[in-house]
DNA sequence: TCATACATGTCGACG
DNA sequence: CGTCGACGTGTATGA
């Protein structure tokens, strides 16, 4: 057993000896890595079985669990944060880890018959994470500079004035016509057009002059005719310009752009 | 340095010494775990910065990369499989790992100034993975037993007979009316209804007797009236019954239900 | 709790 | 290479 300030490595533990180590690590909210020969059963929204083989199991501070094989970005099995974790010795020789989630009800069972390597990590991490440009960022920059949509476009902030809750931006054009804007951070596909139509259509019955505009950096192939057929519009958005606009105004709400890990 | 048959553990490597170890592990398509103090920059569809802190970086056999903090099911930064990985010593003291993806063009840069623990894993894993019930499974069971939809319903297999490529099942009811079936493995939401309408509507212009049926285990709240208003139907599916039907007929195409890791 | 929409979604299939 | 739809999607948000 090697000990350093922030990690512990346990090669070739017996399942029996691993029990205390693992329970302790979970209780202390360490990050736990278990490498060994295992079998995995999942039951919930779907069901799955994974036959015996060597995998890397990660149990994180928030009790999220990821089971990784040697390939694939995505874990072969997993449990999102917050599940209940139980450990148990089976037949005196195997380690069973059970992780249960209640909503939706899902159970994950990992049975190890051999543990090559158990590692406990206490990660010190206060680093800020910032990401742009999200759809929310585009929205903010349009709010800050409505001319990104068109001259004399005005956003209506008051939520009481908004027709429904899912509209990205509601505003008024220079003629006073109501405008619904659907923002996409990537290429506009058919789905986005249908989504916008879903917002516009019910309102156009009471006000036929209502306009629907998709604001996005790129239009997919064949989308322009579709928009035309539904009498909807497209406004190209330069995401770099959005980043500029936000950067210039960041003094006020810099906290919006940074998040820290919860633990 | 500890050596076992299938893993190597390197505590407290200097960035300089880590270079060979890491390059070698990537070349040999091992699974590589790097724990240390790092900073991460990502640029691509979006851009992100992650300030200094301790994280676990996983480089898998297929050159997928995951950067995990102490919490969160999802990695804070990542690169999907197949990226190009470059390693470099910066200023003689820091380790830079760069992972580049070409489609879409995205770069991930990790800069380590301290490596607590480098682990190399050679996972032996031939275990089969099977999952059910997917939408595809429901489709197969309806094909095997069309009465799951209704008595005397018949599926039309011939793709040349199918109106468009995205329809889950195309068939004919006992009156000879064409039927389009949209399958959902979970709760039916508005989106699924709109999707089905998108398939049915263009065809109902030439044949007004065409029917659209959503086959799923559950109907969302408020979906029934929506279906009615669009003249679409709902057929409840018992997924356990689907599993039964497939299990009984599995002799023929058992290979469809199992996949093995690529490496 | 349920419904809705975003995501660097990822992944696979098809054209 | 782009488009489309499934996914145990996960995650945040609002009713
Ligand atoms: Mg929106
Ligand atoms: Mg479908």
XYZ file of C-alpha atoms (C1' of nucleotides) and ligand atoms in Angstrom:
558
model
C 0.000 0.000 0.000
C 1.398 3.319 -1.093
C 0.369 6.483 0.650
C 0.734 10.014 -0.614
C -0.969 13.161 0.473
C -3.894 12.779 -1.859
C -4.092 9.212 -3.045
C -3.942 5.627 -1.886
C -3.174 2.670 -4.088
C -4.125 -0.888 -3.147
C -2.932 -3.535 -5.606
C -4.417 -7.014 -5.542
C -6.787 -6.647 -2.634
C -8.948 -9.616 -1.844
C -12.649 -8.814 -2.162
C -12.866 -9.368 1.577
C -10.147 -6.842 2.378
C -11.554 -4.395 -0.154
C -14.824 -4.020 1.719
C -13.569 -1.674 4.396
C -11.422 0.308 1.981
C -14.295 0.880 -0.404
C -16.916 1.625 2.215
C -14.561 4.074 3.843
C -13.754 5.815 0.577
C -17.434 6.199 -0.297
C -18.189 7.525 3.184
C -15.371 10.049 2.897
C -16.554 11.091 -0.542
C -13.260 10.286 -2.173
C -13.016 9.377 -5.824
C -12.700 5.625 -5.973
C -11.224 3.657 -8.863
C -11.663 -0.087 -8.940
C -9.984 -2.194 -11.593
C -10.850 -5.843 -11.703
C -12.656 -8.750 -13.223
C -16.368 -8.213 -12.956
C -19.856 -8.868 -14.214
C -22.513 -6.154 -14.378
C -26.282 -6.249 -14.241
C -28.503 -3.264 -14.765
C -32.242 -3.093 -14.424
C -34.394 -0.031 -14.839
C -35.666 1.853 -17.861
C -33.994 -0.953 -19.748
C -32.091 -4.050 -18.655
C -28.559 -5.077 -19.477
C -26.046 -7.766 -18.744
C -22.299 -7.525 -19.121
C -20.405 -10.803 -18.895
C -17.137 -11.306 -17.051
C -14.215 -9.140 -18.023
C -11.815 -6.538 -16.692
C -13.145 -3.013 -16.347
C -12.499 0.237 -14.604
C -15.206 1.291 -12.182
C -15.242 4.889 -11.014
C -17.245 5.994 -7.994
C -17.146 9.749 -7.629
C -17.683 12.058 -4.644
C -21.319 12.620 -5.517
C -21.910 8.877 -5.819
C -22.074 8.854 -9.554
C -20.778 5.572 -10.936
C -19.171 4.882 -14.281
C -18.130 1.500 -15.602
C -15.627 1.784 -18.411
C -14.385 -0.888 -20.775
C -11.203 -0.337 -22.756
C -13.023 1.555 -25.497
C -15.828 4.032 -25.847
C -16.359 7.567 -24.716
C -19.473 6.498 -22.880
C -19.438 4.138 -19.912
C -20.934 0.746 -20.698
C -22.989 0.989 -17.517
C -23.448 3.799 -15.036
C -25.484 5.437 -12.362
C -25.987 9.219 -12.196
C -25.096 11.139 -9.010
C -26.934 10.559 -5.764
C -27.579 6.862 -5.879
C -27.419 4.689 -2.784
C -24.331 2.491 -2.716
C -24.180 -0.827 -0.919
C -21.238 -3.203 -0.710
C -21.375 -6.817 0.234
C -19.207 -9.940 0.266
C -20.853 -12.737 -1.708
C -20.078 -16.382 -0.918
C -17.139 -15.085 1.044
C -15.137 -14.564 -2.122
C -16.806 -12.001 -4.398
C -17.392 -8.295 -3.943
C -20.816 -7.008 -4.872
C -21.424 -3.311 -5.315
C -25.038 -2.312 -5.672
C -26.084 1.196 -6.644
C -29.738 2.109 -6.482
C -31.484 5.126 -7.879
C -35.059 5.875 -6.978
C -36.314 8.199 -9.680
C -36.552 6.433 -12.002
C -36.101 3.201 -10.047
C -32.922 1.650 -11.353
C -30.439 -0.785 -9.911
C -26.872 -1.465 -10.915
C -25.017 -4.480 -9.620
C -21.327 -5.094 -10.073
C -19.835 -8.401 -8.996
C -16.050 -8.612 -8.735
C -14.240 -11.897 -8.328
C -10.817 -10.275 -8.531
C -9.520 -6.804 -7.794
C -6.355 -5.853 -9.601
C -6.145 -2.331 -8.322
C -8.122 -0.097 -6.001
C -7.206 3.579 -5.959
C -8.572 6.306 -3.718
C -8.208 9.900 -4.810
C -8.823 13.045 -2.832
C -8.808 15.642 -5.543
C -8.238 19.243 -4.534
C -9.992 21.243 -7.178
C -11.315 24.760 -6.790
C -10.645 25.743 -10.377
C -13.295 27.756 -12.152
C -14.834 26.357 -15.305
C -16.115 28.681 -17.999
C -17.704 27.815 -21.291
C -19.054 29.755 -24.208
C -20.950 30.156 -26.459
C -24.064 28.433 -25.183
C -27.516 29.189 -26.417
C -28.008 31.192 -23.241
C -24.996 33.308 -24.181
C -26.478 34.045 -27.583
C -29.713 34.998 -25.898
C -27.933 37.391 -23.548
C -26.080 39.056 -26.379
C -29.275 39.560 -28.333
C -30.851 41.070 -25.236
C -27.866 43.370 -24.937
C -27.875 44.269 -28.629
C -31.239 43.576 -30.258
C -29.965 44.889 -33.577
C -28.283 41.506 -33.972
C -31.757 40.443 -35.106
C -32.617 43.552 -37.085
C -32.701 47.329 -36.819
C -35.197 48.616 -34.268
C -35.981 45.200 -32.909
C -36.821 45.394 -29.218
C -36.850 42.565 -26.683
C -39.676 42.311 -24.207
C -38.277 41.317 -20.873
C -41.443 41.295 -18.815
C -42.394 37.679 -18.443
C -46.020 38.586 -17.951
C -45.987 39.864 -21.500
C -44.679 36.574 -22.820
C -47.129 34.244 -24.480
C -45.620 30.967 -23.203
C -42.684 29.881 -21.109
C -40.563 28.128 -23.698
C -39.913 30.963 -26.071
C -36.249 31.958 -26.193
C -36.887 35.643 -26.905
C -40.094 37.537 -27.400
C -39.955 40.990 -28.933
C -41.420 43.579 -31.243
C -40.194 44.703 -34.641
C -40.069 48.283 -35.851
C -43.611 48.024 -37.176
C -44.835 46.867 -33.792
C -45.394 43.271 -34.876
C -44.749 40.631 -32.239
C -41.678 38.492 -32.930
C -40.816 35.083 -31.547
C -37.165 34.123 -31.742
C -35.828 30.612 -31.460
C -32.089 30.434 -30.877
C -29.859 27.540 -31.876
C -26.150 27.391 -31.068
C -25.434 25.094 -33.982
C -26.857 24.189 -37.357
C -30.605 24.646 -37.769
C -32.359 21.353 -38.512
C -35.914 20.524 -39.332
C -36.624 19.922 -35.658
C -35.814 23.515 -34.730
C -38.146 24.787 -37.436
C -40.952 22.617 -36.131
C -40.219 23.800 -32.622
C -40.533 27.426 -33.669
C -43.693 26.727 -35.606
C -45.099 25.156 -32.444
C -44.647 28.468 -30.670
C -45.815 30.694 -33.503
C -48.795 28.787 -34.862
C -51.108 28.953 -31.842
C -50.450 32.689 -31.498
C -50.875 33.494 -35.163
C -54.521 32.580 -34.822
C -55.146 35.631 -32.674
C -52.532 37.797 -34.372
C -51.723 36.836 -37.965
C -48.955 39.453 -38.141
C -46.761 37.580 -35.678
C -43.293 36.702 -36.983
C -41.077 33.745 -36.169
C -37.309 34.011 -36.567
C -34.646 31.398 -36.052
C -31.368 32.914 -34.911
C -28.415 30.611 -35.421
C -24.916 30.535 -36.921
C -25.806 28.084 -39.677
C -28.722 26.809 -41.740
C -28.940 23.133 -42.563
C -29.429 21.876 -46.103
C -32.966 22.177 -47.348
C -34.093 24.179 -44.355
C -34.589 27.488 -46.162
C -37.494 26.202 -48.302
C -39.020 24.632 -45.209
C -38.856 27.951 -43.379
C -40.365 29.711 -46.377
C -43.217 27.238 -46.567
C -44.062 27.963 -42.943
C -43.592 31.689 -43.350
C -40.749 31.699 -40.860
C -37.473 33.576 -41.106
C -33.777 33.026 -40.483
C -31.276 35.461 -39.067
C -27.663 34.468 -39.151
C -25.811 34.982 -35.894
C -22.082 35.446 -35.575
C -21.201 33.640 -32.366
C -17.810 35.339 -32.126
C -19.569 38.661 -32.145
C -21.796 37.365 -29.351
C -18.742 36.442 -27.312
C -17.397 39.968 -27.885
C -20.595 41.595 -26.746
C -20.720 39.486 -23.623
C -17.081 40.049 -22.813
C -17.548 43.792 -22.960
C -20.500 43.655 -20.585
C -19.160 40.990 -18.298
C -18.429 43.293 -15.401
C -22.021 43.195 -14.339
C -22.707 39.509 -14.304
C -19.395 37.717 -14.409
C -20.721 35.158 -11.938
C -23.053 33.844 -14.617
C -20.110 32.543 -16.568
C -18.330 30.600 -13.911
C -19.218 27.521 -11.970
C -17.253 25.595 -9.397
C -17.522 21.946 -8.467
C -20.052 21.290 -5.740
C -17.846 19.283 -3.394
C 6.868 1.437 -9.867
C 4.695 -1.579 -9.263
C 4.184 -4.133 -11.974
C 1.460 -6.737 -12.196
C 0.360 -8.692 -15.192
C -2.136 -6.118 -16.325
C -1.302 -2.768 -14.788
C 1.517 -0.383 -14.023
C 1.412 2.320 -11.383
C 3.738 5.339 -11.440
C 3.401 7.633 -8.436
C 4.825 11.133 -8.539
C 6.401 11.095 -11.956
C 7.987 14.289 -13.132
C 6.355 15.632 -16.284
C 9.635 14.974 -18.028
C 9.713 11.320 -17.005
C 6.036 10.906 -17.773
C 6.512 11.654 -21.458
C 7.849 8.268 -22.438
C 5.433 6.399 -20.214
C 2.430 8.185 -21.654
C 3.499 8.046 -25.273
C 4.211 4.376 -24.904
C 0.870 3.647 -23.293
C -1.021 5.490 -26.023
C 0.952 3.676 -28.709
C 0.186 0.341 -27.096
C -3.482 1.255 -26.785
C -3.534 0.771 -23.064
C -6.004 2.566 -20.860
C -4.149 5.443 -19.282
C -5.116 7.208 -16.073
C -3.395 10.432 -15.159
C -4.060 12.135 -11.846
C -2.524 15.517 -11.317
C -2.753 19.256 -11.131
C -3.795 20.620 -14.472
C -5.422 23.321 -16.545
C -7.638 22.553 -19.540
C -8.497 24.487 -22.669
C -11.046 23.379 -25.205
C -11.860 25.013 -28.494
C -14.328 23.767 -31.058
C -18.096 23.858 -31.297
C -17.805 25.845 -28.100
C -14.833 27.059 -26.063
C -13.999 26.416 -22.447
C -11.347 27.052 -19.854
C -10.773 25.100 -16.676
C -8.418 26.668 -14.158
C -5.790 24.800 -12.182
C -6.909 21.931 -10.028
C -6.515 18.201 -9.540
C -8.371 15.953 -11.962
C -8.414 12.467 -13.294
C -7.687 12.201 -17.003
C -8.573 8.970 -18.769
C -7.179 8.109 -22.198
C -8.749 4.942 -23.520
C -7.642 2.410 -26.116
C -9.595 4.099 -28.871
C -8.101 7.471 -27.973
C -11.199 8.816 -26.366
C -10.316 11.211 -23.567
C -12.287 12.053 -20.465
C -11.367 14.641 -17.864
C -13.160 14.075 -14.600
C -13.423 16.344 -11.585
C -14.468 14.946 -8.226
C -18.171 15.253 -9.055
C -20.460 14.820 -12.013
C -21.467 11.912 -14.149
C -20.263 13.758 -17.190
C -16.618 14.631 -17.765
C -15.917 18.342 -17.514
C -13.963 18.146 -20.779
C -13.509 15.344 -23.231
C -12.682 14.188 -26.718
C -14.575 11.365 -28.457
C -12.696 8.349 -29.861
C -10.239 8.668 -32.692
C -8.608 11.971 -31.964
C -4.927 12.590 -32.557
C -2.941 12.746 -29.331
C 0.255 14.724 -28.951
C 2.406 15.046 -25.851
C 4.988 17.698 -25.210
C 7.166 19.067 -22.429
C 6.541 22.788 -21.948
C 9.222 25.033 -20.480
C 10.981 21.887 -19.414
C 8.610 21.479 -16.469
C 5.026 21.033 -17.606
C 3.369 18.231 -19.518
C 1.059 19.244 -22.305
C -1.360 16.747 -23.817
C -3.108 17.899 -26.938
C -5.971 15.981 -28.501
C -7.240 17.047 -31.886
C -10.364 15.975 -33.690
C -10.939 16.919 -37.286
C -14.670 16.561 -37.830
C -15.758 18.850 -36.345
C -12.428 20.563 -35.816
C -11.865 20.614 -32.066
C -8.809 20.822 -29.895
C -8.358 19.884 -26.280
C -5.262 20.912 -24.360
C -4.337 19.686 -20.928
C -1.391 21.213 -19.122
C -0.057 19.377 -16.061
C 2.436 20.945 -13.689
C 2.343 17.989 -11.306
C 1.519 14.326 -11.737
C 0.404 12.535 -8.610
C -0.286 9.217 -10.192
C -0.049 7.673 -13.621
C -1.633 4.266 -14.110
C -1.553 2.058 -17.174
C -4.174 -0.629 -17.553
C -4.308 -3.478 -20.017
C -7.853 -4.645 -19.601
C -8.697 -8.137 -20.798
C -12.337 -7.959 -21.664
C -14.159 -10.203 -24.086
C -17.422 -10.150 -22.177
C -20.607 -9.818 -24.181
C -22.896 -6.901 -23.499
C -26.607 -7.231 -24.051
C -29.319 -4.688 -23.504
C -33.036 -4.702 -23.874
C -35.635 -3.405 -24.532
C -34.528 -0.896 -27.127
C -36.846 0.646 -29.641
C -35.366 -1.737 -32.176
C -36.398 -4.651 -29.951
C -39.970 -3.388 -29.821
C -39.927 -3.072 -33.583
C -38.732 -6.644 -33.995
C -41.376 -7.998 -31.682
C -44.102 -6.157 -33.561
C -42.746 -7.584 -36.794
C -42.840 -11.037 -35.228
C -46.312 -10.545 -33.806
C -48.220 -7.760 -35.590
C -51.263 -8.392 -33.411
C -49.433 -6.386 -30.742
C -50.780 -3.432 -32.720
C -54.188 -4.837 -33.511
C -55.883 -7.903 -34.925
C -55.122 -8.522 -38.590
C -52.496 -5.834 -38.767
C -49.786 -6.742 -41.253
C -46.285 -5.285 -41.541
C -44.893 -4.457 -44.942
C -41.253 -5.414 -45.041
C -40.396 -4.466 -48.585
C -38.502 -1.215 -48.352
C -39.536 -0.259 -51.854
C -43.086 -0.160 -50.593
C -42.192 2.240 -47.813
C -43.073 5.870 -48.311
C -39.971 7.335 -46.599
C -36.939 6.028 -44.804
C -37.633 7.231 -41.286
C -40.807 5.367 -40.562
C -40.416 2.751 -37.836
C -43.014 0.361 -39.218
C -45.229 0.621 -42.248
C -48.190 -1.737 -42.542
C -51.778 -2.328 -43.501
C -54.797 -2.748 -41.250
C -57.553 -5.285 -41.748
C -59.458 -2.872 -43.968
C -56.429 -2.423 -46.152
C -55.678 1.092 -44.948
C -52.012 2.042 -44.811
C -50.671 2.447 -41.256
C -47.598 4.292 -40.095
C -46.291 3.295 -36.691
C -43.939 5.347 -34.581
C -42.349 3.421 -31.716
C -41.132 4.931 -28.471
C -39.411 2.930 -25.758
C -40.421 5.382 -23.043
C -43.111 7.912 -22.340
C -44.701 9.547 -25.375
C -44.134 13.310 -25.412
C -45.383 16.027 -27.679
C -42.245 15.683 -29.774
C -43.067 12.089 -30.708
C -46.559 13.102 -31.771
C -45.193 15.845 -33.983
C -42.681 13.416 -35.397
C -45.427 10.984 -36.358
C -47.523 13.761 -37.825
C -44.538 14.721 -39.929
C -44.582 11.253 -41.463
C -48.348 10.955 -41.835
C -49.317 14.410 -43.043
C -47.535 14.460 -46.403
C -48.943 11.029 -47.231
C -52.486 11.781 -46.132
C -52.738 14.226 -49.009
C -52.656 11.384 -51.513
C -54.413 8.891 -49.273
C -56.681 10.415 -46.631
C -57.405 6.999 -45.122
C -53.855 6.604 -43.851
C -53.537 5.998 -40.104
C -50.793 7.000 -37.691
C -50.250 5.016 -34.507
C -47.795 5.607 -31.707
C -46.732 2.372 -30.047
C -45.206 2.895 -26.620
C -45.453 1.704 -23.019
C -46.709 5.023 -21.665
C -48.554 8.175 -22.673
C -47.432 11.512 -21.267
C -49.856 13.857 -19.583
C -51.995 15.805 -22.006
C -50.844 13.801 -25.000
C -54.113 11.986 -25.637
C -56.027 15.152 -26.604
C -53.107 16.187 -28.788
C -53.219 12.853 -30.605
C -56.969 13.165 -31.023
C -56.669 16.647 -32.461
C -54.278 15.323 -35.094
C -56.352 12.231 -35.735
C -53.538 9.985 -34.556
C -53.794 6.919 -32.368
C -52.016 5.305 -29.455
C -51.398 1.626 -28.854
C -49.987 0.653 -25.501
C -47.082 -1.766 -25.669
C -46.041 -4.109 -22.905
C -42.260 -4.147 -23.094
C -41.994 -7.272 -20.959
C -44.160 -9.059 -23.485
C -41.817 -7.811 -26.216
C -38.845 -9.263 -24.340
C -40.705 -12.577 -24.117
C -41.465 -12.648 -27.813
C -37.866 -11.903 -28.696
C -36.486 -14.435 -26.266
C -38.606 -17.168 -27.783
C -37.380 -16.362 -31.285
C -33.803 -15.599 -30.365
C -32.350 -18.735 -31.914
C -32.427 -17.175 -35.321
C -30.697 -13.886 -34.724
C -29.022 -14.040 -31.368
C -26.053 -12.136 -32.753
C -28.217 -9.050 -33.031
C -28.425 -8.852 -29.273
C -24.783 -9.030 -28.394
C -21.867 -6.755 -29.025
C -18.264 -7.022 -27.979
C -15.717 -4.283 -27.459
C -13.785 -3.429 -30.577
C -10.277 -3.698 -29.194
C -43.303 15.067 -9.524
C -43.822 15.949 -14.430
C -42.945 18.353 -18.753
C -39.840 20.807 -21.720
C -35.626 22.058 -24.017
C -30.373 22.259 -24.169
C -25.927 19.710 -24.921
C -18.850 20.583 -27.189
C -24.440 15.886 -26.253
C -22.603 10.742 -28.476
C -23.658 7.151 -31.607
C -25.201 4.637 -35.543
C -27.555 4.365 -40.090
C -28.411 5.974 -44.423
C -27.912 8.774 -48.679
C -19.806 14.458 -45.192
C -24.471 15.924 -43.821
C -28.996 14.688 -42.049
C -31.904 12.187 -39.032
C -33.418 9.828 -35.006
C -32.411 6.935 -30.703
C -30.357 7.041 -26.076
C -30.876 3.475 -19.571
C -29.254 9.829 -22.855
C -27.855 13.575 -18.359
C -28.882 18.193 -16.751
C -31.210 22.461 -15.626
C -35.552 24.877 -15.154
C -40.232 25.871 -14.416
C -44.969 24.618 -13.212
Mg -35.553 27.233 -27.493
Mg -38.980 6.607 -35.037
